[in-house]
XYZ file of C-alpha atoms in Angstrom:
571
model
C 41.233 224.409 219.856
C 41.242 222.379 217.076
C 43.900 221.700 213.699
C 42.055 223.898 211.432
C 44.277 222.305 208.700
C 42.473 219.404 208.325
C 39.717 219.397 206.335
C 38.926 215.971 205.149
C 39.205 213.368 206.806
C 38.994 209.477 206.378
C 37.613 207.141 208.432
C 38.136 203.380 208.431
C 34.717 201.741 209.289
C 33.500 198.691 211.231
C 33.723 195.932 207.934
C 31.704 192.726 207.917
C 29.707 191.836 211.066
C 31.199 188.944 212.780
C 31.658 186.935 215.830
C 34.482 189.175 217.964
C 33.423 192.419 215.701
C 30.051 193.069 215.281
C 27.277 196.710 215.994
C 29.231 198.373 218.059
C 31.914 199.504 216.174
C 29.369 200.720 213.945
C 27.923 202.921 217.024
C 31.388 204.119 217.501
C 32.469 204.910 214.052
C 28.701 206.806 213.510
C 29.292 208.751 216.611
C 32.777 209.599 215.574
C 31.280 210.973 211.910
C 28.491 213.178 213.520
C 31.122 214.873 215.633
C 33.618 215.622 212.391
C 30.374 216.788 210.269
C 29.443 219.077 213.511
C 32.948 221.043 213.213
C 32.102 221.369 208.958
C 35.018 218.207 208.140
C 34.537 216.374 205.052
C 34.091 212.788 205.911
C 35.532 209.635 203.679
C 34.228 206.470 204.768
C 35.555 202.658 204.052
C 33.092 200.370 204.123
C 31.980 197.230 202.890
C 28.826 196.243 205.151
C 25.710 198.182 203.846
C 24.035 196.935 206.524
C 25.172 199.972 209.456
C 24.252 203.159 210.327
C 27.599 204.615 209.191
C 26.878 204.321 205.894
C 23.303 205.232 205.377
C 22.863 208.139 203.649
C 23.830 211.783 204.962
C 26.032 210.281 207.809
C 29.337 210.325 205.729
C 29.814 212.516 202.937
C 32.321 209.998 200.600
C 31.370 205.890 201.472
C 33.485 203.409 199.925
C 32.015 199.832 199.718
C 35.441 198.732 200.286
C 37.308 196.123 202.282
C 39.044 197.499 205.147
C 42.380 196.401 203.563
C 45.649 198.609 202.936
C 45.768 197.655 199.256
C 42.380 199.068 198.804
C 42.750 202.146 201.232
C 45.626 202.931 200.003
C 43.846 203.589 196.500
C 41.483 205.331 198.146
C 43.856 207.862 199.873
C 45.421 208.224 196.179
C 42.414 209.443 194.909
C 40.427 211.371 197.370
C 43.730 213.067 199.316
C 42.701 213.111 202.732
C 44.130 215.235 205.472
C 43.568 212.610 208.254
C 42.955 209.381 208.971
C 40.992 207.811 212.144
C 41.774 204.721 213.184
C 40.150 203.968 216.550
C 36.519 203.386 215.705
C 36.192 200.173 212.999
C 37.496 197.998 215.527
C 40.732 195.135 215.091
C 40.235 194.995 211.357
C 40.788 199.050 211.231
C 43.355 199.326 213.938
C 45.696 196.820 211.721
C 45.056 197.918 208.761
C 46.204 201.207 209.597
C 49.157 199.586 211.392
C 49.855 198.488 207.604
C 49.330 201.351 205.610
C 51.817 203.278 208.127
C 54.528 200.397 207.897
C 54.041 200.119 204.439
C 54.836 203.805 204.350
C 51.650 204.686 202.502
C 50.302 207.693 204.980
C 53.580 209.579 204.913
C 53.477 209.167 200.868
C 50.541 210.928 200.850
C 51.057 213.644 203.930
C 48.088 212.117 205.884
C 47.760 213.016 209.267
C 46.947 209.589 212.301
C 44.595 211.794 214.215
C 43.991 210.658 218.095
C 46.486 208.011 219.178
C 49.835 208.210 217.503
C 50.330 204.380 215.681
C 53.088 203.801 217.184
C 51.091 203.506 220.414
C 48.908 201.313 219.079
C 51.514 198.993 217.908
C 52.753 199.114 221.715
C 49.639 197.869 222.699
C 49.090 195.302 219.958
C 52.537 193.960 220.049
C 52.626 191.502 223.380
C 56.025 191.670 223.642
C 56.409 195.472 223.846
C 53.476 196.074 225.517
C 54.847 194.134 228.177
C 58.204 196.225 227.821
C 56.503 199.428 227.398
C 54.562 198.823 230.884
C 57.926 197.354 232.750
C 59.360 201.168 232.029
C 56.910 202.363 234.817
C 56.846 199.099 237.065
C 53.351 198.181 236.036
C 52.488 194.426 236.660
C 52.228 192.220 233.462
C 51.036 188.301 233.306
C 54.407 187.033 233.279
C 54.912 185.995 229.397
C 56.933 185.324 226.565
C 56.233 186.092 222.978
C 56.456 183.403 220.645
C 57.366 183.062 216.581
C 57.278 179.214 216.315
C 56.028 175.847 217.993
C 59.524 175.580 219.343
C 59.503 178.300 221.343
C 55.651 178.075 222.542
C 56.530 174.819 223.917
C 59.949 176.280 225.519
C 58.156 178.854 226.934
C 55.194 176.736 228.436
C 57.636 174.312 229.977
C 59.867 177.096 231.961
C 56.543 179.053 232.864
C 54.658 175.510 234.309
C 51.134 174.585 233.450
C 48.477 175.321 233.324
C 49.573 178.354 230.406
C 47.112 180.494 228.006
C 48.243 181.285 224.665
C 47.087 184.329 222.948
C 47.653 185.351 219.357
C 48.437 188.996 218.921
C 46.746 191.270 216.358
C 43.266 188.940 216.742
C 39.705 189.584 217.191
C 37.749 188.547 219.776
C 40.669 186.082 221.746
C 40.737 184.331 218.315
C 43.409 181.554 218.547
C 43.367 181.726 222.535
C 43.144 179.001 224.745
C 43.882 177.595 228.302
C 46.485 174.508 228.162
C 46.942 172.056 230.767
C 49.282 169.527 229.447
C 51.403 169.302 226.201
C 49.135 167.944 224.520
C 46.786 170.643 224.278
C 49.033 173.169 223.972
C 50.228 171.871 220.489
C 46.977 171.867 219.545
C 46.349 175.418 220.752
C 49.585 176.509 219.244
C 48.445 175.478 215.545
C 45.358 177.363 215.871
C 47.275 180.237 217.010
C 49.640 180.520 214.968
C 46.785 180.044 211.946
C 45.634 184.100 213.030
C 48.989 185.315 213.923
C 52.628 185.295 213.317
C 53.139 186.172 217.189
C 51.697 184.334 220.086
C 52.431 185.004 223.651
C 52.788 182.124 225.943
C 51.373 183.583 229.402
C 50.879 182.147 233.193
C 47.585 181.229 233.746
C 45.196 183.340 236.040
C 42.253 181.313 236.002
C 39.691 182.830 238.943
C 41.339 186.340 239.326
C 38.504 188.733 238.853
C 38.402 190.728 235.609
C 38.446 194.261 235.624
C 37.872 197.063 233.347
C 38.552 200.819 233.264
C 37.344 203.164 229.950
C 39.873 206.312 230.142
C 39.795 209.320 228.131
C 43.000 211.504 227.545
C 43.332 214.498 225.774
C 46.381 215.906 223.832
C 46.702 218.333 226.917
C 47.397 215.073 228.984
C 44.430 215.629 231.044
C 42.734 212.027 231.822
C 39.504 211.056 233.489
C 37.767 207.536 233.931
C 34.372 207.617 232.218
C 33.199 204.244 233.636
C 34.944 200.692 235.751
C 33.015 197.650 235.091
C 33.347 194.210 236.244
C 33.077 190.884 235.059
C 30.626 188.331 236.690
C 32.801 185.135 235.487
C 36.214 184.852 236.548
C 39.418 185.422 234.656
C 39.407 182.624 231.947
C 36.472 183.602 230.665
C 36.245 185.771 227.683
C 34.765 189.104 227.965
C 32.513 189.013 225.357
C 31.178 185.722 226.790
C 30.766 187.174 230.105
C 28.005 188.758 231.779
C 29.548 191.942 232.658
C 28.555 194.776 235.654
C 28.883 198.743 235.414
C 30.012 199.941 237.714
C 31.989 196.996 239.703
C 30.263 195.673 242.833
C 33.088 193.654 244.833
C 35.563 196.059 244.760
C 36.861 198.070 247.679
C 37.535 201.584 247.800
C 41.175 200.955 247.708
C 41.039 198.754 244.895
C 39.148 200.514 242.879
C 41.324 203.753 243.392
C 44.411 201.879 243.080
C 43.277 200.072 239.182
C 42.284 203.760 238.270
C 45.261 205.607 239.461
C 46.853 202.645 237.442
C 44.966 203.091 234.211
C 45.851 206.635 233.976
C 49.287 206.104 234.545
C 48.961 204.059 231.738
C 47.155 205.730 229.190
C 49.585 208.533 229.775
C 53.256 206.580 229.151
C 52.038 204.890 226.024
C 50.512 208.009 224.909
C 46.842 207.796 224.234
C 44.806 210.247 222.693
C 41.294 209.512 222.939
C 39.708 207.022 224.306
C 41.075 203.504 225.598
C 40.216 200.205 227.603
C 42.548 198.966 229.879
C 41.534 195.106 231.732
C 42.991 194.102 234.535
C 42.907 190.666 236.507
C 42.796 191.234 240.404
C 43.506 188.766 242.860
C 40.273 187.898 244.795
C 42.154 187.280 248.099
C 44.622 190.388 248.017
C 45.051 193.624 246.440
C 47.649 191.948 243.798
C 47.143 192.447 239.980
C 47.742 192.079 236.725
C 47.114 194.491 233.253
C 46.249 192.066 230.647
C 45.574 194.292 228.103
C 45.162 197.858 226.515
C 42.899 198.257 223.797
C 44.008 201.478 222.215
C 40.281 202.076 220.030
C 36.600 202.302 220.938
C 35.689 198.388 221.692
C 33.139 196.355 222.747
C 33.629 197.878 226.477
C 33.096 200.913 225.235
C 29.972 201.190 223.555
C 28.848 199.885 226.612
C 30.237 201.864 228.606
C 28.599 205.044 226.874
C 25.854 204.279 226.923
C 25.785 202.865 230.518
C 26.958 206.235 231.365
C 25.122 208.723 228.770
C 29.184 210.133 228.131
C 28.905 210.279 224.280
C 32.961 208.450 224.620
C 33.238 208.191 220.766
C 32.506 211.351 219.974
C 34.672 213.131 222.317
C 37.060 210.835 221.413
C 36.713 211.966 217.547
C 36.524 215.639 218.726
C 40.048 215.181 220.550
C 41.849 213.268 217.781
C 41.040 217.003 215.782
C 42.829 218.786 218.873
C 40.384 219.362 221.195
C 41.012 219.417 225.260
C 38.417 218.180 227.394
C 38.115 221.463 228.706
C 36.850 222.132 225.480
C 33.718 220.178 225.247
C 30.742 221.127 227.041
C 29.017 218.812 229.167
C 25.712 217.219 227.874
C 23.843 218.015 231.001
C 24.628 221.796 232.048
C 25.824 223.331 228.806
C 28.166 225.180 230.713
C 30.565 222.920 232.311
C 33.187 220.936 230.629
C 32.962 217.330 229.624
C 36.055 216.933 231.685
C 33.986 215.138 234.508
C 33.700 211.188 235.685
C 29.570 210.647 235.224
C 28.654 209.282 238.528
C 26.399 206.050 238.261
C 23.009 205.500 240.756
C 22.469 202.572 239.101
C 23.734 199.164 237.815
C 24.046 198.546 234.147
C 24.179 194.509 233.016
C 25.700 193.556 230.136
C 24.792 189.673 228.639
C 25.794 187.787 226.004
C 23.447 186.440 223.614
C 24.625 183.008 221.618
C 23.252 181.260 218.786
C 24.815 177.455 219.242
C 22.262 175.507 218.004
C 22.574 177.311 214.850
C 26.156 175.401 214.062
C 26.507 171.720 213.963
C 29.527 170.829 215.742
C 30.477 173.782 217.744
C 31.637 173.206 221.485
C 29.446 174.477 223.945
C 31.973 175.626 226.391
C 32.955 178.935 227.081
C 36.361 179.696 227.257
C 39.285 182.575 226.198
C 38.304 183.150 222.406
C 34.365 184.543 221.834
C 30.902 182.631 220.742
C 28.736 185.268 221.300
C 26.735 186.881 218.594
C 25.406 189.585 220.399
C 24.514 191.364 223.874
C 22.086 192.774 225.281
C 22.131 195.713 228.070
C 19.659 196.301 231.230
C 19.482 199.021 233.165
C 17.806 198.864 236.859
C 18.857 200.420 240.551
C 19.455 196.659 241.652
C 21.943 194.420 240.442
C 19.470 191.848 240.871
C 17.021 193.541 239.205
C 19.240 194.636 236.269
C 20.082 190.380 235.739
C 16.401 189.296 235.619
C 15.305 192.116 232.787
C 18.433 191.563 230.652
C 17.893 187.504 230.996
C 14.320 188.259 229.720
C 15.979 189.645 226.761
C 18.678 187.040 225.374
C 16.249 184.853 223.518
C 16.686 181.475 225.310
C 12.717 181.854 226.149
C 13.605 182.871 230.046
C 11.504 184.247 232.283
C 14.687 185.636 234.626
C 16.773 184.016 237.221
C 14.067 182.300 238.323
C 10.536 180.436 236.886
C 12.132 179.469 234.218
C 11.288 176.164 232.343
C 13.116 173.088 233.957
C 16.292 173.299 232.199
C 17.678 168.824 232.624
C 21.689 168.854 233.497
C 23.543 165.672 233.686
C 25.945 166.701 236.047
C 25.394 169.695 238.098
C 28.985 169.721 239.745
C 30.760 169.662 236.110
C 28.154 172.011 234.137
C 29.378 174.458 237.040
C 33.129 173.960 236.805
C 33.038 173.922 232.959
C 30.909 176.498 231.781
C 28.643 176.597 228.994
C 26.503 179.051 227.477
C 23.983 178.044 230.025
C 25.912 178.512 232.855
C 23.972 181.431 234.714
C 20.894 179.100 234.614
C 23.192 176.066 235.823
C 23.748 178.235 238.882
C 19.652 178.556 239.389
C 19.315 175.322 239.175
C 22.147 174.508 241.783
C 20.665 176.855 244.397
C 17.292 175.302 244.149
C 18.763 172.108 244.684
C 20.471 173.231 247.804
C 23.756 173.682 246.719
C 25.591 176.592 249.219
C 27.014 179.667 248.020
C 30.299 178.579 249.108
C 30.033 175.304 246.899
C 29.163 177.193 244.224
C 32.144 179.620 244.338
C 34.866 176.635 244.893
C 33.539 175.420 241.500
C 33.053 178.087 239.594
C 35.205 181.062 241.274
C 31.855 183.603 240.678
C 32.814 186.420 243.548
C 30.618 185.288 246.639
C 28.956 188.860 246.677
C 27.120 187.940 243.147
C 25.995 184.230 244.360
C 24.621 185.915 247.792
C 22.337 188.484 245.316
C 21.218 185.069 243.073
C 20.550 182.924 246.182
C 18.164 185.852 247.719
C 16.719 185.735 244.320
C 16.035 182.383 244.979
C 15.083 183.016 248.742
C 12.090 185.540 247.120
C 10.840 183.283 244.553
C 10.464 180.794 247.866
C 8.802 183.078 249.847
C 6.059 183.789 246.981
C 5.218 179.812 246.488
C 4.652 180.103 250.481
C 1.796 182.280 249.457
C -0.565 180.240 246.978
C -3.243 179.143 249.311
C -3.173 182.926 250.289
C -3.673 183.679 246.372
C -6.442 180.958 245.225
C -8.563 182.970 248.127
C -8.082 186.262 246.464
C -8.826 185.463 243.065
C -12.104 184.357 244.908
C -12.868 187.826 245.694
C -14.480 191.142 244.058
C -12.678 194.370 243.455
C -13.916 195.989 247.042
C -13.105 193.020 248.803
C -9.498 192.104 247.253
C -8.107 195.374 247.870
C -8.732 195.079 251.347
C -7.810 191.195 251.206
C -4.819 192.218 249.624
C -3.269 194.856 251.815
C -2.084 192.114 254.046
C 1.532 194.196 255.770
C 3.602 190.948 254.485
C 2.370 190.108 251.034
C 2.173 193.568 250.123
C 5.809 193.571 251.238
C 7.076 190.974 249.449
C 4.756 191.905 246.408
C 6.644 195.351 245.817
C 10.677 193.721 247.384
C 9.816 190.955 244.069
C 9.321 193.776 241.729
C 12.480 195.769 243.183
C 14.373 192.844 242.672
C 13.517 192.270 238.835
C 10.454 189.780 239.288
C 8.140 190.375 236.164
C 4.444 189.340 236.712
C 4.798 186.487 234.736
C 6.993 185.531 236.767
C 5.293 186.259 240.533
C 2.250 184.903 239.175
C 3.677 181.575 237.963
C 5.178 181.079 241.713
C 2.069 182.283 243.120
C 0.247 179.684 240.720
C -2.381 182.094 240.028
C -5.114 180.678 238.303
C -3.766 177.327 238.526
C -1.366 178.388 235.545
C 1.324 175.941 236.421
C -0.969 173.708 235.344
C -0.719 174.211 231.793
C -3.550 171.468 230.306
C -6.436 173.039 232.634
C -4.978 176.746 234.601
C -5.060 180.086 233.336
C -2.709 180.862 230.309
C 0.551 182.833 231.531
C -0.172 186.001 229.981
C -3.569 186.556 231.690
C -1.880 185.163 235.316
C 0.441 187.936 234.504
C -2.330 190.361 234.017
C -3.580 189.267 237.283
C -0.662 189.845 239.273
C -0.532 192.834 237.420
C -3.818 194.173 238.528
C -3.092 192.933 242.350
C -0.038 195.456 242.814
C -1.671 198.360 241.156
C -4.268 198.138 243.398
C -1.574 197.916 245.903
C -0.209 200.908 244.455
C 3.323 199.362 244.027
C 4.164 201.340 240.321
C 7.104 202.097 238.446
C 8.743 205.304 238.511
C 10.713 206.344 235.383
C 14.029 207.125 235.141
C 16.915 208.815 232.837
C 20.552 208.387 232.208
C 22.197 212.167 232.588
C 22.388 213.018 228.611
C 20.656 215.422 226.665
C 19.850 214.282 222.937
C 20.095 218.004 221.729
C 23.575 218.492 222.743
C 24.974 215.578 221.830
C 23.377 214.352 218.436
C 25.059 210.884 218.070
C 23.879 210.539 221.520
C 20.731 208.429 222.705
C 18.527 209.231 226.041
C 18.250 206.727 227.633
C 15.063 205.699 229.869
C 14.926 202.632 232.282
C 11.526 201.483 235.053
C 12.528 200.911 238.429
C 10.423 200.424 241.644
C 13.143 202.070 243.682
């Protein structure tokens, strides 16, 4: 049970939006301040963005329009006395400034409580250098490193390691200050910027094309530990996440790599001692089981939000309901009431994360995509295909696509460079490429995308085909009355391929623009877009090829903070 001792708490909130820290820490920290008010705890809130749920009325009962800073918290504390503080939900910003207030002695002053993760674990995971230690003590693989307090000894360390390096800046958002350095040169550069976010940079060996791999584990104080979701990034290692288009759950892995990285994330979680909830990314050699931890994120990130609601596990506010004491065994599950929340949520579906970037918006700013994050935002899909998951999400990230495929003729220079230097457009670069007959295996030597994904967009591409075979089939049809079309219709192929393109994520915008129905690709004298997708629309009803509905395992009663989710699918 729960530390009936505390009876206020604080919570240090999400701060200004920003590229690298943006919504979902606000998702997190509002989850984590419905599950104190549920157990009757008086919530204090820091902060200074009034545009987030957290701080609407009723959520918290105290909101400071604060910055998340220890000068300012630590007035706060003065004042309003709390019994605990929560760290893990506002983010970087929150996670250091705690880190402060505790060096600065400031929570012992004032007998307040870290609840969750004990700081010094989170300083273990912040701090490259002894995180690296820390995971040597129980012969877990690091990205052979060195940390780094001055040019000097960034270029030292660069030269023994051998190019190409990437240097990272500890205690950053969003891989701010990161970067991949081939030659001196650029490393200098790099260094500078580093050094202008953080006193400490690590100097690590590159592993540019490993796979990137992610694992969300929840541990109680009890030191019971279960894996609420894996997910997988599309791009390769060198990459940033947030720039990524990212899978739940993985798709290329084996069964004996995806047991081993989980085995290996527990073991984790449970030396540095986690309470809560945590993210642990891993690189993975593509042609062997090797690896590499890269990092533990000790708070509710990015991943996370994701990965709850991918999963319908409410993580944050389990994770707040721990931090007060709690065992898993404790917490009911969402679905049966009866059961404990001490289960791994088992997905029939894939979940597709993708970035969403506003470029144009900012003169100047470098197009490509690298270690330290663009993005502005994401959006999420939900579908039983991975293919099908891609083409709604792509509908979604503003760029004025139609999916993978029908799009507008994007014009590329260079098709062989735009693939092995990515841009924000990249995904559409690799469209492009398959249309103009470039082979899957082409395609992965340049950009080092996992085969298995470029097989799923090349059959994309293979049904998009296989509809333009069909036009003089369709200009008959639309020829035809109601009786007549049904029958016309119910041709054993076409009806086929009609109801595969909708499995697969076609819209009917999209079939009907590769059908050309109604001469809409001819935009001066066809049919306007929106009434060819009517159309098509009308064609596979008639057909009888529907959407079922379906639901993400959560239940909105039990779990307040938590949202049901519903997603269409033709499977």
């Amino acid at each position: 049970m729960r530390d009936e001792r505390i009876k206020k708490v604080l919570l240090l909130g999400s701060g200004a939006l920003k590229i690298g820290q943006a919504g979902e820490f606000d998702y997190s920290g509002s989850q984590a301040l419905k599950a104190l008010k549920e157990e009757g705890i008086q919530t204090v809130l820091i902060n200074p963005n009034i545009a987030t749920v957290q701080t609407s009325a009723g959520v918290a009962d105290t909101v400071y329009f604060q910055p998340v800073q220890a000068d300012f918290v630590e007035r706060i504390i003065e004042k309003e006395r709390p019994d605990g503080i929560l760290l893990s939900f506002g983010g970087q910003t929150a996670l250091n400034c705690g880190v402060e207030l505790y060096q600065r002695g400031v929570l012992e002053k004032y007998g307040v409580k870290v609840l969750g993760t004990p700081v010094q674990a989170i300083i273990d995971t912040e701090d490259r250098d002894l995180f690296v230690k820390r995971l040597d003590e129980i012969d877990v693989k690091t990205i052979k490193s060195e940390a780094c307090s001055t040019v000097e000894e960034v270029q030292r360390a660069a030269h023994e390691l051998g190019f190409p390096v990437i240097l990272r800046a500890a205690y950053a958002l969003g891989g701010l200050g990161s970067g991949f350095c081939d030659n001196e040169e650029e490393l200098l550069t790099q260094a500078e910027e580093a050094f202008s976010f953080s006193p400490q940079v690590l100097v690590e060996k590159s592993l540019k094309g490993w796979k990137e791999i992610e694992y969300e584990v929840v541990r109680d104080r009890f030191d019971n530990c279960i894996t609420v979701c894996n997910m997988e990034n599309f791009d390769p290692l060198g990459i940033h996440t947030g720039e990524s288009i990212v899978v739940a759950p993985s798709q290329t892995l084996t069964n004996s790599e995806y047991h081993k990285l989980r085995a290996l994330a527990i073991k984790i979680i449970r030396h540095i001692g986690i309470v809560g909830e945590c993210n642990v990314q891993y690189a993975l050699d593509p042609a062997s089981e090797d690896y590499r931890v890269i990092e533990v994120n000790a708070r509710l990130s990015r991943s996370s939000a994701l990965a709850s609601k991918a999963t319908g596990y409410p993580l944050a506010f389990v994770a707040a309901k721990l931090g007060l004491g709690y065992g898993l065994f404790d917490l009911k599950n969402s679905v049966t009431k009866t059961t404990s929340a001490f289960f791994e949520p088992a997905l029939d579906y894939v979940v597709v994360k993708i970035p969403r970037w506003d470029l144009t918006k900012f003169h100047g700013v470098k197009r490509e995509l690298g270690s330290s994050m663009k993005s502005v935002g994401e959006v999420m899909a939900i579908g039983r295909t991975f293919e099908e998951s891609l083409q709604k999400g792509l509908r979604m990230i503003g760029q004025g696509m139609h999916g993978f495929v029908e799009n507008h003729e994007i014009k590329i220079r260079d098709i062989g460079k735009s693939l092995h230097e990515p841009t924000d457009m990249r995904i559409f670069v690799v469209s492009k490429a398959l249309k103009m007959g470039y082979s899957v295996e082409q395609i992965h030597q340049l950009t080092m995308i996992d085969r298995w994904f470029l097989e799923k967009l090349r059959h994309l591409v293979d049904i998009d085909q296989q509809l333009k075979e069909w036009r003089s089939f369709t200009a008959i049809a639309e020829s035809l009355d109601p009786g007549e079309l049904v029958e016309y219709l119910d041709v054993m192929e076409f009806t086929h391929l009609l109801r595969e393109s909708k499995i697969y994520g076609f819209s009917d915008f999209q079939i009907a623009r590769a059908l050309n129905v109604g001469n809409c690709c001819e935009s001066d004298h066809g049919m306007s877009m929106e009434k060819a997708g009517l159309t098509v629309r009308e064609w596979r009803k008639a057909l009888g090829i529907v959407p079922v509905v379906n639901q993400i395992d959560t239940l909105a009663a039990e779990y307040p903070a938590q949202t049901n989710y519903l997603y269409l699918s033709y499977l």
